[in-house]
mmCIF file of C-alpha atoms in Angstrom:
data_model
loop_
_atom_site.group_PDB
_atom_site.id
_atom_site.type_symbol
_atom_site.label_atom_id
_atom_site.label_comp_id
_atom_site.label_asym_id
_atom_site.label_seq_id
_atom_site.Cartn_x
_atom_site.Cartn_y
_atom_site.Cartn_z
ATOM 1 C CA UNK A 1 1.146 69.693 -43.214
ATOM 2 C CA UNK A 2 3.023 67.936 -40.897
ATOM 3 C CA UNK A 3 3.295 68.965 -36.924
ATOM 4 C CA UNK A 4 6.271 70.778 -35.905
ATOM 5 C CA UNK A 5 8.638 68.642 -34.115
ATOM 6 C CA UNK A 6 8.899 69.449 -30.289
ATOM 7 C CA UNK A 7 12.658 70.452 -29.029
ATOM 8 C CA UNK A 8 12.075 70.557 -25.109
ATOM 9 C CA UNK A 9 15.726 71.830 -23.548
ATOM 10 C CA UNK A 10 17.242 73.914 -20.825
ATOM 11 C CA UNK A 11 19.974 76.254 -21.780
ATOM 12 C CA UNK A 12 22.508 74.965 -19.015
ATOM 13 C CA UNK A 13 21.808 71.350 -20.444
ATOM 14 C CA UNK A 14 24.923 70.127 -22.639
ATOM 15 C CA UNK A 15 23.071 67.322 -24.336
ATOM 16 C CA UNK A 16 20.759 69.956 -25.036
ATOM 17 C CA UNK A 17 23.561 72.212 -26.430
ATOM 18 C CA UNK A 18 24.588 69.573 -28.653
ATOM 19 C CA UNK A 19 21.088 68.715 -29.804
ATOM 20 C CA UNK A 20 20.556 72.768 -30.824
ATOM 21 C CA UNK A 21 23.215 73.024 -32.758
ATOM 22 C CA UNK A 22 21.945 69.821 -35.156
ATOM 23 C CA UNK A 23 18.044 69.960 -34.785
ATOM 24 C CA UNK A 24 17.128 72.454 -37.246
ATOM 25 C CA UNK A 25 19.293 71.307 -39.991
ATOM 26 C CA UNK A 26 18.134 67.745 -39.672
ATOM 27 C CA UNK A 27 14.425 68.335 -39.403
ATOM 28 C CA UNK A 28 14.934 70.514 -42.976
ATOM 29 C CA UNK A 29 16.581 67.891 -44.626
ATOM 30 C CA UNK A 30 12.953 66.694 -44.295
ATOM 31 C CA UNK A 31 10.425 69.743 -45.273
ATOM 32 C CA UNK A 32 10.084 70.043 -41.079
ATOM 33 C CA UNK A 33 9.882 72.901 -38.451
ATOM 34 C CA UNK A 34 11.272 72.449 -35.139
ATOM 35 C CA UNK A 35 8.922 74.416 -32.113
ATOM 36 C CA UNK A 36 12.274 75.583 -29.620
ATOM 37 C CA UNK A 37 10.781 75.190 -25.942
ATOM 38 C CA UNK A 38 13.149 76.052 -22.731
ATOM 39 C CA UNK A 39 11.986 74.618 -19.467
ATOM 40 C CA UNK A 40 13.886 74.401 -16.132
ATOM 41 C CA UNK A 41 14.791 70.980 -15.601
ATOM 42 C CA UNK A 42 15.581 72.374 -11.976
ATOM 43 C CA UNK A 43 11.539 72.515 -11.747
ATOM 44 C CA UNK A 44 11.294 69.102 -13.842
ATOM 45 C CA UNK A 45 13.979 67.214 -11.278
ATOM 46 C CA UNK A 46 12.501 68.881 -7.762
ATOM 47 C CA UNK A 47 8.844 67.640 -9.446
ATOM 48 C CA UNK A 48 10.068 63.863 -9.872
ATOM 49 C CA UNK A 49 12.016 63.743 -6.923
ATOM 50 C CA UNK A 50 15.138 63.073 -9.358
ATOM 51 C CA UNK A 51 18.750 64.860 -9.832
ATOM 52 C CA UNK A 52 20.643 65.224 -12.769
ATOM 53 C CA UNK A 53 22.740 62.549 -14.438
ATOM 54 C CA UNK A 54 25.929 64.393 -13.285
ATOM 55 C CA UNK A 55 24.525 64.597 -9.688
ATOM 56 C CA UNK A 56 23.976 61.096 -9.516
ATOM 57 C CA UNK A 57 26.638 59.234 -7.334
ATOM 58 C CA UNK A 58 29.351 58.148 -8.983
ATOM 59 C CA UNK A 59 28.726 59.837 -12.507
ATOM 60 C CA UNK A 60 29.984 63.345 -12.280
ATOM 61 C CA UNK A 61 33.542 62.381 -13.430
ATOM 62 C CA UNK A 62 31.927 60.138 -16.847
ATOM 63 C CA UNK A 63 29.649 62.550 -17.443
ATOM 64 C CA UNK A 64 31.841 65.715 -17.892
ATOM 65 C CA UNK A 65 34.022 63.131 -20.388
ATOM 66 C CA UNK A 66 31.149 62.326 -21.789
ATOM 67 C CA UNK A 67 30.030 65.626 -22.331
ATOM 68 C CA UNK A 68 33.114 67.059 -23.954
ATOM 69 C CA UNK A 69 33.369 63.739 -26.440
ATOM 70 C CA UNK A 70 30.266 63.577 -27.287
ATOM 71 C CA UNK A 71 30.955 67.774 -28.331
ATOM 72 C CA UNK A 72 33.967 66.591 -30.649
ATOM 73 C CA UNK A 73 32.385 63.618 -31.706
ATOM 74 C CA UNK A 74 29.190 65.360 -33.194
ATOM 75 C CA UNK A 75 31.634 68.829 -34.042
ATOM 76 C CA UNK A 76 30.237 71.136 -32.285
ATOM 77 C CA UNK A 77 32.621 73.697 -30.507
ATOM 78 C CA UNK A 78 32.691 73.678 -26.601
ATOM 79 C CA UNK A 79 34.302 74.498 -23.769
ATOM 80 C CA UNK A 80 33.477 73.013 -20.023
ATOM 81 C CA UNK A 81 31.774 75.828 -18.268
ATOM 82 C CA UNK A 82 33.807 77.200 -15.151
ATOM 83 C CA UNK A 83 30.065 77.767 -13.391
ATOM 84 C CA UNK A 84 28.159 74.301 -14.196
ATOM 85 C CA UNK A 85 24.873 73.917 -13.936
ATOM 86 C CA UNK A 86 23.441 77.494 -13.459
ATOM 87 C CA UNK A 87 20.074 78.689 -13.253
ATOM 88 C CA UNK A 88 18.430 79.483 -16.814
ATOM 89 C CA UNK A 89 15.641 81.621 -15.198
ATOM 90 C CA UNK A 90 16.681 85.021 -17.030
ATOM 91 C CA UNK A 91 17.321 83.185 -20.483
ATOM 92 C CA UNK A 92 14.291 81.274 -20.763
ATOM 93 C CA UNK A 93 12.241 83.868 -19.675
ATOM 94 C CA UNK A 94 14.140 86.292 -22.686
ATOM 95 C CA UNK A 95 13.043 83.528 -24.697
ATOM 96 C CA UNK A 96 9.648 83.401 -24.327
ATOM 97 C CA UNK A 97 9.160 87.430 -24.368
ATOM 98 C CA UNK A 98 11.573 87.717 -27.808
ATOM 99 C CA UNK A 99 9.655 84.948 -29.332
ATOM 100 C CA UNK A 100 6.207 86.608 -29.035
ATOM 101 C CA UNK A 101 7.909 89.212 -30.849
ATOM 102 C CA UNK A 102 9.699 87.852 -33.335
ATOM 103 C CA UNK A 103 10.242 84.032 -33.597
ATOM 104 C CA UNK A 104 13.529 84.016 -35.870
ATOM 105 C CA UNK A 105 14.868 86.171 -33.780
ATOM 106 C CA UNK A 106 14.223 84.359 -30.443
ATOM 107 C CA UNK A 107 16.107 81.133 -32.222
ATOM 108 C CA UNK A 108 19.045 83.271 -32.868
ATOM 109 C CA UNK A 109 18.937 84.410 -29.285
ATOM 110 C CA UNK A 110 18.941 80.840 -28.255
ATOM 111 C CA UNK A 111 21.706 80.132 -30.215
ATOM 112 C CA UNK A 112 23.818 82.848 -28.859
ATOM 113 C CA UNK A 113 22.832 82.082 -25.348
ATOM 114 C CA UNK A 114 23.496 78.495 -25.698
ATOM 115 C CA UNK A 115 27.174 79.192 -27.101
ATOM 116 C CA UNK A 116 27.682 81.674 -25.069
ATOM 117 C CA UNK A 117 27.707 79.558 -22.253
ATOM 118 C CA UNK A 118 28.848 76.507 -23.551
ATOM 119 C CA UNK A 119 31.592 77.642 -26.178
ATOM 120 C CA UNK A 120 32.696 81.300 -24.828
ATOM 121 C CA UNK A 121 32.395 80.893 -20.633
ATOM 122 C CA UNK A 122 30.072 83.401 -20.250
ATOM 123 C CA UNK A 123 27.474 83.662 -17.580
ATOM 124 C CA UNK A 124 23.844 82.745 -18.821
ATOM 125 C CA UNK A 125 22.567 83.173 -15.208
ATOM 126 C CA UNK A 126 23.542 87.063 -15.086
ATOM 127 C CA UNK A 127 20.491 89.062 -16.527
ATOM 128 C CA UNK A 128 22.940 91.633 -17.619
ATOM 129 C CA UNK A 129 24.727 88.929 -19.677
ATOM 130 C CA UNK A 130 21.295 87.774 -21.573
ATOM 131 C CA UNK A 131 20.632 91.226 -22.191
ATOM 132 C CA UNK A 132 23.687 91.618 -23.994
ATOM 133 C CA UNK A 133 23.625 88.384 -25.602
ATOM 134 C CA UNK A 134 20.343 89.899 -27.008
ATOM 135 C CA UNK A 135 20.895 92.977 -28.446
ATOM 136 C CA UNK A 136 23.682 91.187 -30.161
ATOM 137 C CA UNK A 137 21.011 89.258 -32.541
ATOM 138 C CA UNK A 138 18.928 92.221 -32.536
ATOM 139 C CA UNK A 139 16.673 92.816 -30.079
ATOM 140 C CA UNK A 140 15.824 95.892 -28.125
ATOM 141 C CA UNK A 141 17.604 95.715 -25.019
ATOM 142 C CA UNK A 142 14.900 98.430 -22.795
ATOM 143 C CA UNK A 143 11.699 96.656 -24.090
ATOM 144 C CA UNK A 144 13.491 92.817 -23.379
ATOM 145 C CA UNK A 145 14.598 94.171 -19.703
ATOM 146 C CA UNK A 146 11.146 95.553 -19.000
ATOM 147 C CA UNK A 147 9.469 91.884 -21.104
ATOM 148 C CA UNK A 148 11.443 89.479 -18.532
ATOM 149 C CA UNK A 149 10.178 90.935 -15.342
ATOM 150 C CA UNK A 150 6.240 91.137 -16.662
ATOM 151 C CA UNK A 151 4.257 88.457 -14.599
ATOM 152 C CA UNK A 152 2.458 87.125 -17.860
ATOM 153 C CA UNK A 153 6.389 86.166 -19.243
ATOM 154 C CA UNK A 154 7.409 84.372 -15.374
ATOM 155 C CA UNK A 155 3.698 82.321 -16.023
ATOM 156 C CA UNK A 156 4.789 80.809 -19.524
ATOM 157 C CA UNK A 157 8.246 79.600 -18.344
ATOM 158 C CA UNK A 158 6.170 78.124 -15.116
ATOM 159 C CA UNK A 159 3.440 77.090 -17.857
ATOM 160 C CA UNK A 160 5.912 75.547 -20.487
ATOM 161 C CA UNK A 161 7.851 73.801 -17.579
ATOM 162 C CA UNK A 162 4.772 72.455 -16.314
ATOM 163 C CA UNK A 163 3.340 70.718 -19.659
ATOM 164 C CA UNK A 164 6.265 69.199 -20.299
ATOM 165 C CA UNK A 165 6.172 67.403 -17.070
ATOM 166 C CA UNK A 166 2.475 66.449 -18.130
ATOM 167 C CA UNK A 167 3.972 65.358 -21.179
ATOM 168 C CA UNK A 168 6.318 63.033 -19.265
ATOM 169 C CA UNK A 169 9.654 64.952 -19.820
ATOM 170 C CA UNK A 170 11.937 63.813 -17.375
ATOM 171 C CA UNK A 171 15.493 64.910 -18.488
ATOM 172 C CA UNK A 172 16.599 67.235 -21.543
ATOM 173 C CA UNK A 173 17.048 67.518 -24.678
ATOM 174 C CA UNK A 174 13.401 66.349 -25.085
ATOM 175 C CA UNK A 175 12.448 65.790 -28.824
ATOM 176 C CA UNK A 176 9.093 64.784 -29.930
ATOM 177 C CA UNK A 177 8.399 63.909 -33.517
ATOM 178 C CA UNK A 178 4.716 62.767 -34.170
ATOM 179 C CA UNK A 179 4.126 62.252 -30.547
ATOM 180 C CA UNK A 180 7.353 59.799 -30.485
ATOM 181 C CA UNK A 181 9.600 60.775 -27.482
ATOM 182 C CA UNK A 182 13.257 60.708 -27.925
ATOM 183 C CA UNK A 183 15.882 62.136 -24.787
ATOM 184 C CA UNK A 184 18.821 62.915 -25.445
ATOM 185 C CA UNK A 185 21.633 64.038 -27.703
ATOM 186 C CA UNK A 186 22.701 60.599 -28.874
ATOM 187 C CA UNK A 187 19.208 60.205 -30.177
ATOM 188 C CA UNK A 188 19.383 62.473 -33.242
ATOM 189 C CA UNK A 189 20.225 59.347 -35.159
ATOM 190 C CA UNK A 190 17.226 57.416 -34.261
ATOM 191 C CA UNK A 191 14.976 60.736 -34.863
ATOM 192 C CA UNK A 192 16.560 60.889 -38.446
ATOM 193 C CA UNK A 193 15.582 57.158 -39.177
ATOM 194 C CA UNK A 194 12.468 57.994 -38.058
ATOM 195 C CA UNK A 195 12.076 61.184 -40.429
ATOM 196 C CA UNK A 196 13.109 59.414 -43.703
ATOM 197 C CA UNK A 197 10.476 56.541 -42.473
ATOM 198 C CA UNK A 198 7.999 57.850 -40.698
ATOM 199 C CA UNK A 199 8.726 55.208 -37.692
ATOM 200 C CA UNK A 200 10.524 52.420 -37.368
ATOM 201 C CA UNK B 1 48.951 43.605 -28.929
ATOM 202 C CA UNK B 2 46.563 46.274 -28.424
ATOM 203 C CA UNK B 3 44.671 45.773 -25.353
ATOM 204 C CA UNK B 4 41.446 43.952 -25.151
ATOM 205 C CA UNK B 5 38.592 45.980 -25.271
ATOM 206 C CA UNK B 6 36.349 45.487 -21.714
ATOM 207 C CA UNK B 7 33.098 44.545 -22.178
ATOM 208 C CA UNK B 8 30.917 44.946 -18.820
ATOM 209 C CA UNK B 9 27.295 44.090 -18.495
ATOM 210 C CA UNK B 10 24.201 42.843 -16.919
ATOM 211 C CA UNK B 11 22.430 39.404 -18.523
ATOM 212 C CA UNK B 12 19.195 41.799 -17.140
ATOM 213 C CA UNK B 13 20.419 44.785 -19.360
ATOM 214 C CA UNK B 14 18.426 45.123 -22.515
ATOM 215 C CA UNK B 15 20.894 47.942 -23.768
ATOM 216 C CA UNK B 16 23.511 45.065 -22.666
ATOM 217 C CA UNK B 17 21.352 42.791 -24.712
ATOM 218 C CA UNK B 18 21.745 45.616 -28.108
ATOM 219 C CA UNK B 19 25.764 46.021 -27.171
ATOM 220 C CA UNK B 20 26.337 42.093 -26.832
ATOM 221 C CA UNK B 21 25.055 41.522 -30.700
ATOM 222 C CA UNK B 22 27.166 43.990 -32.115
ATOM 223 C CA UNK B 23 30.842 45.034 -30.285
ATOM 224 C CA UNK B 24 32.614 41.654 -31.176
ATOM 225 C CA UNK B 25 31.879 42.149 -34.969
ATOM 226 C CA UNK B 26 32.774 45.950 -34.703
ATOM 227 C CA UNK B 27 36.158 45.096 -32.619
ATOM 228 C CA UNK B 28 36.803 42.896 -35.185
ATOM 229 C CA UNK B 29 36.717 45.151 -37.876
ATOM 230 C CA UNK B 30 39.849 46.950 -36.401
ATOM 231 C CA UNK B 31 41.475 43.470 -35.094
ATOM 232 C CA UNK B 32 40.504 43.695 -31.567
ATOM 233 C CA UNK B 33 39.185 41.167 -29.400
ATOM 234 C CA UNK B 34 36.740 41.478 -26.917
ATOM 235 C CA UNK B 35 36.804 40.271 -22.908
ATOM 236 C CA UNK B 36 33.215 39.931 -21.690
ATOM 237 C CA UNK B 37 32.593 40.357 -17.590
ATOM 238 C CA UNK B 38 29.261 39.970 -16.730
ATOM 239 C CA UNK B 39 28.783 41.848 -13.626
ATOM 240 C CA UNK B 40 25.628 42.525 -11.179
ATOM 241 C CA UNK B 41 24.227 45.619 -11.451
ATOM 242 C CA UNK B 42 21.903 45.189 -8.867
ATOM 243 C CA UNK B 43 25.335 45.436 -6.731
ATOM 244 C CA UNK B 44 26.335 48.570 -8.208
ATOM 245 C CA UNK B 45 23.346 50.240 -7.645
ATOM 246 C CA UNK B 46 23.421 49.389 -3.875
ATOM 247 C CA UNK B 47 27.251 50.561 -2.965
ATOM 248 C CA UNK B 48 26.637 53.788 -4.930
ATOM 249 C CA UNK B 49 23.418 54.504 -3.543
ATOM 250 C CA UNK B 50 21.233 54.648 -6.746
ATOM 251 C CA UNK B 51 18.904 52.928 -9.049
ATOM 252 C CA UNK B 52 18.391 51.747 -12.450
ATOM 253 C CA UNK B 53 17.179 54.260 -15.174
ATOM 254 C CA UNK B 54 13.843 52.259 -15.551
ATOM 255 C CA UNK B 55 12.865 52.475 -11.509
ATOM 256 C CA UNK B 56 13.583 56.318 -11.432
ATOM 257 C CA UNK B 57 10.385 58.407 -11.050
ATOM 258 C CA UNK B 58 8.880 59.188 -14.595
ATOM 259 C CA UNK B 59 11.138 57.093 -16.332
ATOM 260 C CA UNK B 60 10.128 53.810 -16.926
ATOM 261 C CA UNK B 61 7.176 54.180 -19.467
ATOM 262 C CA UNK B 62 9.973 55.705 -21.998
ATOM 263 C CA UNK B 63 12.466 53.492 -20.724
ATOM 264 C CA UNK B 64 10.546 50.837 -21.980
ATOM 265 C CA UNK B 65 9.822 52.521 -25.352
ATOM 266 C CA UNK B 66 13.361 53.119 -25.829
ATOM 267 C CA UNK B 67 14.342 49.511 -25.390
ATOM 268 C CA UNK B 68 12.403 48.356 -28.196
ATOM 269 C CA UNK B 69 12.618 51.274 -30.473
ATOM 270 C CA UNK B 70 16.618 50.824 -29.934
ATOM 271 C CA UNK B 71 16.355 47.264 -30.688
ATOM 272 C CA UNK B 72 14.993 48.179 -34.353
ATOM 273 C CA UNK B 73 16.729 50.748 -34.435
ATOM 274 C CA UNK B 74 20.121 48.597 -34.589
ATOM 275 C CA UNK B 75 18.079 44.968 -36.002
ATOM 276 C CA UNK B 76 18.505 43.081 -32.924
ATOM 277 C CA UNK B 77 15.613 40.389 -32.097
ATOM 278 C CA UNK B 78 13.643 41.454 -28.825
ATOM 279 C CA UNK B 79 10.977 40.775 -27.066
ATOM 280 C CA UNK B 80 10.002 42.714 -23.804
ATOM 281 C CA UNK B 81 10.775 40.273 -20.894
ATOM 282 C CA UNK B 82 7.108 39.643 -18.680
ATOM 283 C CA UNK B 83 10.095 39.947 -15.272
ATOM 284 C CA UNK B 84 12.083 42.408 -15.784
ATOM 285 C CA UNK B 85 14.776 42.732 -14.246
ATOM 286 C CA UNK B 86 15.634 39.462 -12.911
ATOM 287 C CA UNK B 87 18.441 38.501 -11.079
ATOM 288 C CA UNK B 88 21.542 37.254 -13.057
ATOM 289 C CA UNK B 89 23.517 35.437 -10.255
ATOM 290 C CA UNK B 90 22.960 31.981 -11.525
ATOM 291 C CA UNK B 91 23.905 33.029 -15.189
ATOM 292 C CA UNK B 92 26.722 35.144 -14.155
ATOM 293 C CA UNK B 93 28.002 32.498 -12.349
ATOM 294 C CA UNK B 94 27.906 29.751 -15.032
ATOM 295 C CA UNK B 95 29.697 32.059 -16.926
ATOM 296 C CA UNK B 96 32.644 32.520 -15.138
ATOM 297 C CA UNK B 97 33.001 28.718 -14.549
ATOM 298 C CA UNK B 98 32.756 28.218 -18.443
ATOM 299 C CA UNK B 99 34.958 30.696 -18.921
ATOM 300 C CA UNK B 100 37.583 28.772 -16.593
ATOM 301 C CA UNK B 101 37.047 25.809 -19.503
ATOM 302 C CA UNK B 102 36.894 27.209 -22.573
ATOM 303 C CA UNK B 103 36.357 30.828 -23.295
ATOM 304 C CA UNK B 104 34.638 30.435 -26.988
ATOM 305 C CA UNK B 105 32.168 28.414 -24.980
ATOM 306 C CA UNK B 106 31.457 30.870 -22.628
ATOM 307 C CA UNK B 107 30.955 33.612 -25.040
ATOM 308 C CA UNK B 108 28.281 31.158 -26.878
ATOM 309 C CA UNK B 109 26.637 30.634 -23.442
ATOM 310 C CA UNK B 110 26.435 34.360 -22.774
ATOM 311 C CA UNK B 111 24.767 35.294 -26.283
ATOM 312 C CA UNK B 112 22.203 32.047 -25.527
ATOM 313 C CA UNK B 113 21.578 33.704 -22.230
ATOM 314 C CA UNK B 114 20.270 37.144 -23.544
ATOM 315 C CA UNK B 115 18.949 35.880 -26.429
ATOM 316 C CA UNK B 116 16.825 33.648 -24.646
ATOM 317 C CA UNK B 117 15.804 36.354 -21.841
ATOM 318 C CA UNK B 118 15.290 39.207 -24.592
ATOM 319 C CA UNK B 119 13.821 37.316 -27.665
ATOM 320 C CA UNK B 120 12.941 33.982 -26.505
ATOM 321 C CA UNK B 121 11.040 34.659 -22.921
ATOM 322 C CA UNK B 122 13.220 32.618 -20.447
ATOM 323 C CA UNK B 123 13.164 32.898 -17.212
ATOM 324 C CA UNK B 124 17.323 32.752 -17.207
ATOM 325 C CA UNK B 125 17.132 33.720 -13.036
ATOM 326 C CA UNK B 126 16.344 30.010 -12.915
ATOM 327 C CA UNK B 127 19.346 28.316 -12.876
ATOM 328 C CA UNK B 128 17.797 24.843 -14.593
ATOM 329 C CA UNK B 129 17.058 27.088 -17.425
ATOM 330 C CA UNK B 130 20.629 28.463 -17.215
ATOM 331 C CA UNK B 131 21.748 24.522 -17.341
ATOM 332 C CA UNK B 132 19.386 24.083 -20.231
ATOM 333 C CA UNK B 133 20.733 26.754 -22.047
ATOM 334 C CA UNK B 134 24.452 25.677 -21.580
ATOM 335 C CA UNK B 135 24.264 22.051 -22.374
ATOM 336 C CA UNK B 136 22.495 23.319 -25.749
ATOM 337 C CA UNK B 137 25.946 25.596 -26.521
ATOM 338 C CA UNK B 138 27.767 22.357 -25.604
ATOM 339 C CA UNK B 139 28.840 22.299 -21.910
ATOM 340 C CA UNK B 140 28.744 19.150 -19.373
ATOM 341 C CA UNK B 141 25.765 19.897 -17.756
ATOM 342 C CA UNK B 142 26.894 17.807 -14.601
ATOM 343 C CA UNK B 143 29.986 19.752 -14.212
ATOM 344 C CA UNK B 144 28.632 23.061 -14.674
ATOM 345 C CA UNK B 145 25.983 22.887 -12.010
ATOM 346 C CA UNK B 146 28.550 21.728 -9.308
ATOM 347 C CA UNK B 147 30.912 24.576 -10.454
ATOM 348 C CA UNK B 148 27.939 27.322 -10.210
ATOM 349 C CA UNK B 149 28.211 26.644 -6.341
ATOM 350 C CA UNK B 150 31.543 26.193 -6.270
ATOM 351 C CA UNK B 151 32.649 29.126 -3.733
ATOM 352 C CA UNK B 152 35.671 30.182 -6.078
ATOM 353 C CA UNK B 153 32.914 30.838 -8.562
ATOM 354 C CA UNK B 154 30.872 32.884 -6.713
ATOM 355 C CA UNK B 155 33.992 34.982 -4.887
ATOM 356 C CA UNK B 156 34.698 35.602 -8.822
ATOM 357 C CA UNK B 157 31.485 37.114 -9.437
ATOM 358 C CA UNK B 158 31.913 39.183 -6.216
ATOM 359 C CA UNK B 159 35.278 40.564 -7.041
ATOM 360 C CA UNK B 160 34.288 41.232 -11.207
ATOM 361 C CA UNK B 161 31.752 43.236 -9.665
ATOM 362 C CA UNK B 162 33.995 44.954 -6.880
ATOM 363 C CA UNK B 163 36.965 45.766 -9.263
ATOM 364 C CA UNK B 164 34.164 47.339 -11.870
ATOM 365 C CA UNK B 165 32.492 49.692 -8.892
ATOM 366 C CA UNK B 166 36.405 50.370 -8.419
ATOM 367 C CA UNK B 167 37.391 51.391 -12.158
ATOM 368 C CA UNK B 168 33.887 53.764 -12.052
ATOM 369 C CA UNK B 169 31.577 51.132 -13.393
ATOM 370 C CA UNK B 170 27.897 52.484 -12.344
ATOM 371 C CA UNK B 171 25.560 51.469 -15.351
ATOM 372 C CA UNK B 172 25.881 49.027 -18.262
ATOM 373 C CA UNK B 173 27.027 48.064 -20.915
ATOM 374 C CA UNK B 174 30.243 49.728 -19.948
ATOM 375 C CA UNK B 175 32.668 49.480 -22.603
ATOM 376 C CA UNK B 176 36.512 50.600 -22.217
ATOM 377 C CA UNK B 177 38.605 51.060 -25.147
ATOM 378 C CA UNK B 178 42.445 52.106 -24.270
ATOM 379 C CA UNK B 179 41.401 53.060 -20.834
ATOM 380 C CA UNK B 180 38.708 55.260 -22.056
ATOM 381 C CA UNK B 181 35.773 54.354 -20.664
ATOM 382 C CA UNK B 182 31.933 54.415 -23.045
ATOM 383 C CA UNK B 183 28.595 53.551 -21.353
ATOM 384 C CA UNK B 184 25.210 52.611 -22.942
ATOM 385 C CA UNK B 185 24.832 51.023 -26.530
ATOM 386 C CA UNK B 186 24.369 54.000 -28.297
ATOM 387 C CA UNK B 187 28.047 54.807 -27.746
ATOM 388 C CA UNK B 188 28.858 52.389 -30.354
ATOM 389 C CA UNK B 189 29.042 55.191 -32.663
ATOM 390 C CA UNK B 190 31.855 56.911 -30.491
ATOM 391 C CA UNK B 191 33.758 53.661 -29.954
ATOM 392 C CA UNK B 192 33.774 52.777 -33.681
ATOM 393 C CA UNK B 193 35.172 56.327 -34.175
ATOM 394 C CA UNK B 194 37.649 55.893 -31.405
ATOM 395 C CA UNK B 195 38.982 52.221 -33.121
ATOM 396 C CA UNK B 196 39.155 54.299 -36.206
ATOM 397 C CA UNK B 197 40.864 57.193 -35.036
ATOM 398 C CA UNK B 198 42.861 56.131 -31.857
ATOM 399 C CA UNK B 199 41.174 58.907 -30.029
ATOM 400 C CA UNK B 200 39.311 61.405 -30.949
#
């Protein structure tokens, strides 16, 4: 059986927002799973001495346009977030503790999180917020608050962050298909070429 | 008339290179036409204070990756230059002077240029192989190489590049349809939508 395909992302990532809301569907239309893995590209920029795209002099202005076109272009609902970027910390973290428990359910909560903040201006940085967003899909709200302060759950985040700048992730969405890197959004064509023939 | 659609790059630019073989056909599709303005990057970078994608830390092993796998991706020709990048004063030069004689000519020049950088492994920095190269699309070779130093040709070059740092130019290809403005190959997608759709 094949490998799962790799979906590296942070939640306050746009590109990544974009690519979450098409990955799954696409890697089905070919018998694949997707592995969903948030890092903090805060931790991946501050390692490689970089800033983000929308940092960079010059580019702020494009890249919000860019952003918000790219959104209609591909359909996916969104609206500019008031608060942009914002730490991902206390959603990651969520992640990582839900998906031990219960894998479907931690995709859901990605989901929500994700459109949350990029469709519904809510506040993914605000621990009270992810809690919410949680026991919306189902999760128990005490054991999640208690999950995202335990050390072991603050190591993985550091841990998954940290492989994937092994791995030579530099910006995000990160997708790896058969150890073929693709960044970006605007690469889900090229990934789906590479699905139906197994490179190109 | 609509508008011309503005066509900025880099001879140096491989995702110039990818853009250059494909926007005339697709402008002509919805009767456009095309201006090309070859500008220097290397000028861009230094007024805004930043550098190109493939020099930033982590980023030019998949840079380099990408190139390629973009250039199959779309069925262009290419061959990983041995210098890369080079500087593209002497070709952007020769352009602007054959533009000043005949504009078809110039846009045959220009696709020699990168093809012969990008598939053919020219050294097109050299400005004998930028003569070569013209003569071959038909220009006076004699004439050409006086107007390369003519100063009017190189304060053209200076100010193509000025008035594109001015309009928010800071990477390339930058493409602008109807004042909106599309950077990198892989927004052809979005720009064939946008001929389509007159916005969307």
């Amino acid at each position: 059986m094949a490998e799962p395909i790799l979906f590296y992302f942070d939640f306050t990532s746009p590109y990544s927002y974009l690519a979450s809301e098409r990955i799954d569907a696409l890697a089905d239309r070919f018998g694949r799973k997707v592995q969903w893995r948030p890092v903090l590209l805060g931790g991946i920029f501050k390692a490689l001495g970089t800033v983000s795209l929308v940092k960079q002099s010059g580019q702020a202005e494009y890249s919000v346009r860019d952003f918000a076109r790219s959104a209609r272009f591909l359909g996916v609902p969104y609206v500019p977030p008031a608060n942009f970027p914002v730490s991902t910390v206390a959603p990651a973290r969520a992640y990582y503790w839900l998906h031990g428990q219960d894998c479907s359910l931690a995709r859901r909560f990605a989901h929500e999180v994700f459109r949350a903040y990029f469709a519904a201006g809510r506040d993914i940085a605000d621990a009270a917020v992810v809690l919410e967003l949680a026991i919306k899909v189902g999760a128990d709200g005490t054991a999640l608050a208690a999950g995202m302060s335990d050390p072991a759950i603050k190591d993985r985040l550091r841990a998954e962050t940290d492989a994937a700048i092994e791995q030579g992730v530099f910006g995000a969405p990160w997708i790896v298909v058969d150890n073929e890197p693709f960044w970006g959004a605007d690469r889900l064509p090229q990934i789906e070429r590479w699905l139906e023939t197994g490179g190109f």
